[in-house]
Short mmCIF file of C-alpha atoms in Angstrom, two decimals:
data_model
loop_
_atom_site.label_atom_id
_atom_site.label_comp_id
_atom_site.label_asym_id
_atom_site.label_seq_id
_atom_site.Cartn_x
_atom_site.Cartn_y
_atom_site.Cartn_z
CA LEU A 1 -85.09 -67.27 126.87
CA ASP A 2 -84.30 -66.97 130.58
CA GLY A 3 -84.00 -63.18 130.32
CA ASP A 4 -80.19 -63.12 130.33
CA GLN A 5 -79.41 -59.68 128.91
CA ARG A 6 -75.76 -60.55 128.32
CA ALA A 7 -76.81 -63.48 126.14
CA PHE A 8 -79.18 -61.20 124.25
CA ARG A 9 -76.35 -58.71 123.63
CA LEU A 10 -74.40 -61.55 122.01
CA LEU A 11 -77.44 -62.34 119.86
CA VAL A 12 -77.60 -58.68 118.79
CA VAL A 13 -73.91 -58.66 117.89
CA LYS A 14 -74.28 -61.86 115.87
CA TYR A 15 -77.37 -60.74 113.91
CA GLN A 16 -76.87 -56.97 113.75
CA ARG A 17 -75.50 -57.07 110.21
CA LEU A 18 -78.45 -59.15 108.99
CA VAL A 19 -80.98 -56.70 110.43
CA GLU A 20 -79.01 -53.69 109.14
CA HIS A 21 -78.97 -55.18 105.63
CA MET A 22 -82.70 -55.87 105.70
CA VAL A 23 -83.48 -52.35 106.87
CA GLY A 24 -80.73 -50.59 104.92
CA ARG A 25 -81.90 -51.92 101.57
CA LEU A 26 -85.36 -50.42 101.96
CA VAL A 27 -85.21 -47.44 104.32
CA ASP A 28 -83.63 -44.11 103.56
CA GLY A 29 -82.19 -41.95 106.30
CA ARG A 30 -79.65 -42.97 108.92
CA GLU A 31 -81.83 -42.03 111.88
CA ASP A 32 -84.81 -43.97 110.55
CA ARG A 33 -82.62 -47.01 109.93
CA GLU A 34 -81.12 -46.87 113.42
CA ASP A 35 -84.50 -46.41 115.10
CA LEU A 36 -86.03 -49.26 113.13
CA CYS A 37 -83.14 -51.63 113.90
CA GLN A 38 -83.57 -50.85 117.58
CA GLU A 39 -87.32 -51.49 117.35
CA ILE A 40 -86.67 -54.79 115.59
CA PHE A 41 -84.29 -56.02 118.28
CA THR A 42 -86.74 -54.92 120.96
CA LYS A 43 -89.44 -56.95 119.22
CA ILE A 44 -87.07 -59.92 118.97
CA TYR A 45 -86.28 -59.67 122.69
CA PHE A 46 -89.91 -59.65 123.76
CA ASN A 47 -90.90 -62.41 121.31
CA LEU A 48 -87.94 -64.75 121.63
CA HIS A 49 -90.12 -67.17 123.59
CA ARG A 50 -92.20 -67.60 120.41
CA PHE A 51 -89.27 -68.96 118.40
CA ARG A 52 -90.14 -72.63 117.80
CA PHE A 53 -86.84 -73.91 116.36
CA ASP A 54 -88.65 -74.88 113.13
CA SER A 55 -86.09 -72.88 111.16
CA ARG A 56 -82.73 -71.25 111.72
CA LEU A 57 -82.76 -68.34 114.16
CA SER A 58 -81.42 -66.09 111.40
CA THR A 59 -84.48 -66.89 109.25
CA TRP A 60 -86.81 -66.02 112.12
CA ILE A 61 -84.95 -62.75 112.79
CA ALA A 62 -84.90 -61.84 109.09
CA THR A 63 -88.65 -62.46 108.93
CA ILE A 64 -89.25 -60.06 111.81
CA ALA A 65 -86.88 -57.50 110.28
CA TYR A 66 -88.58 -57.74 106.89
CA ARG A 67 -92.10 -57.43 108.26
CA GLU A 68 -91.23 -54.56 110.58
CA THR A 69 -89.49 -52.73 107.75
CA ILE A 70 -92.49 -53.13 105.45
CA ASN A 71 -94.79 -51.94 108.25
CA PHE A 72 -92.51 -48.95 108.85
CA LEU A 73 -92.63 -48.02 105.17
CA ARG A 74 -96.41 -48.28 105.16
CA ARG A 75 -96.61 -46.01 108.19
CA LYS A 76 -94.24 -43.49 106.66
CA LYS A 77 -95.75 -43.83 103.17
CA ARG A 78 -92.38 -43.22 101.58
CA ARG A 79 -90.60 -44.65 98.63
CA PRO A 80 -87.80 -46.77 100.15
CA GLN A 81 -84.19 -46.15 99.16
CA PRO A 82 -81.48 -48.78 99.53
CA GLU A 83 -78.23 -48.42 101.43
CA THR A 84 -75.00 -48.64 99.45
CA ASN A 85 -73.13 -50.93 101.86
CA GLY A 86 -72.14 -54.31 100.46
CA GLN A 87 -72.69 -53.37 96.82
CA GLU A 88 -69.46 -54.83 95.54
CA ARG A 89 -69.99 -58.05 97.49
CA LEU A 90 -73.42 -58.46 95.91
CA LEU A 91 -71.96 -57.92 92.45
CA LEU A 92 -69.18 -60.40 93.03
CA ASN A 93 -71.78 -63.03 93.89
CA LEU A 94 -73.91 -62.52 90.78
CA THR A 95 -73.28 -64.91 87.90
CA GLY A 96 -74.01 -64.96 84.22
CA GLU A 97 -72.49 -64.22 80.83
CA ASN A 98 -71.98 -60.55 81.56
CA ARG A 99 -69.98 -60.97 84.76
CA PRO A 100 -71.09 -58.13 87.06
CA ASP A 101 -67.79 -58.28 88.96
CA ARG A 102 -66.29 -56.47 85.98
CA TRP A 103 -68.77 -53.61 86.40
CA VAL A 104 -67.22 -52.36 89.60
CA GLU A 105 -63.99 -51.45 87.89
CA ASN A 106 -64.63 -47.77 88.46
CA ARG A 107 -66.64 -45.56 90.75
CA GLU A 108 -68.95 -44.29 88.00
CA ASN A 109 -70.24 -47.76 87.18
CA GLY A 110 -70.79 -48.40 90.89
CA GLU A 111 -72.93 -45.27 91.08
CA PHE A 112 -74.95 -46.35 88.04
CA LEU A 113 -75.48 -49.75 89.57
CA GLU A 114 -76.61 -48.27 92.89
CA ASN A 115 -79.19 -46.18 91.05
CA PHE A 116 -80.39 -49.23 89.12
CA ILE A 117 -80.77 -51.22 92.33
CA ARG A 118 -82.84 -48.37 93.77
CA GLU A 119 -85.16 -48.72 90.79
CA LEU A 120 -85.81 -52.41 91.45
CA PRO A 121 -89.11 -53.24 93.09
CA ASP A 122 -88.86 -53.54 96.89
CA ILE A 123 -89.31 -57.30 96.90
CA GLN A 124 -86.54 -57.83 94.33
CA ARG A 125 -84.14 -55.67 96.38
CA THR A 126 -85.02 -57.64 99.50
CA ILE A 127 -84.52 -61.03 97.84
CA LEU A 128 -81.26 -59.88 96.24
CA THR A 129 -80.01 -58.77 99.67
CA LEU A 130 -81.01 -61.95 101.45
CA PHE A 131 -79.53 -64.21 98.77
CA HIS A 132 -76.28 -62.41 97.94
CA LEU A 133 -75.39 -60.54 101.11
CA GLU A 134 -76.78 -62.83 103.77
CA GLY A 135 -76.35 -66.16 102.02
CA PHE A 136 -79.94 -67.28 102.62
CA ARG A 137 -81.19 -70.30 100.69
CA TYR A 138 -84.32 -70.08 98.55
CA GLU A 139 -86.45 -71.89 101.12
CA GLU A 140 -85.34 -69.45 103.85
CA ILE A 141 -86.13 -66.44 101.69
CA SER A 142 -89.50 -68.02 100.98
CA ALA A 143 -90.15 -68.27 104.72
CA VAL A 144 -89.10 -64.65 105.32
CA THR A 145 -91.15 -63.14 102.50
CA ARG A 146 -94.01 -65.66 102.60
CA LEU A 147 -93.64 -66.21 98.87
CA PRO A 148 -93.48 -69.60 97.16
CA GLU A 149 -89.93 -70.76 96.47
CA GLY A 150 -90.52 -70.61 92.70
CA THR A 151 -91.60 -66.98 93.01
CA VAL A 152 -88.45 -66.17 95.00
CA LYS A 153 -86.31 -67.71 92.25
CA SER A 154 -88.23 -65.78 89.63
CA TYR A 155 -87.80 -62.44 91.41
CA LEU A 156 -84.10 -63.09 91.92
CA TYR A 157 -83.68 -63.97 88.25
CA ARG A 158 -85.58 -60.84 87.16
CA ALA A 159 -83.52 -58.62 89.45
CA ARG A 160 -80.26 -60.02 88.09
CA GLN A 161 -81.46 -59.73 84.49
CA SER A 162 -82.58 -56.16 84.98
CA LEU A 163 -79.22 -55.19 86.48
CA ARG A 164 -77.27 -57.00 83.76
CA GLU A 165 -79.28 -55.34 80.98
CA LYS A 166 -78.94 -51.85 82.39
CA MET A 167 -75.24 -52.22 83.15
CA THR A 168 -74.56 -53.69 79.71
CA LEU A 169 -76.24 -50.64 78.13
CA ILE A 170 -74.15 -48.28 80.26
CA ASN A 171 -70.95 -50.13 79.35
CA GLN A 172 -71.84 -50.04 75.64
CA GLU A 173 -72.54 -46.31 75.84
CA THR A 174 -69.22 -45.59 77.55
CA GLU A 175 -67.31 -47.67 74.98
CA ALA A 176 -68.92 -45.82 72.06
#
């Protein structure tokens, strides 16, 4: 807040992964992702004085990253494509009868899963990323996306169900 650039560099290091996950799940192209991450941290730097300590700093940063990414996509008018980083970690965190951690037993299933995640609606991909990769709570995701907490839970449930159903079909086809 006092303009200490060294302190801001530490902030960037601490929250770089969060911003990269937010952007990487929705934006295709390495250069676009890098440029957008830089723009997001620039916006954070110039707006840090607006942080009111009403929430965790990570929630505030994720909100900026989410909104800037959506604005970027609107400007580019492109269909967003997710990044593959962290896929196995996300799967290991999913729960249910058909344990998704068993789906990553081979590379082919991982590729199928990545394609299925790309097919999810943008908001479901975002919520899945925030919950499973970043460890955000429902109320924090609600603050980032400006959706009611019940809607966040519903989208997360639908995303998981969709992935489970598609992966179960793939596994049944490969067993046959």
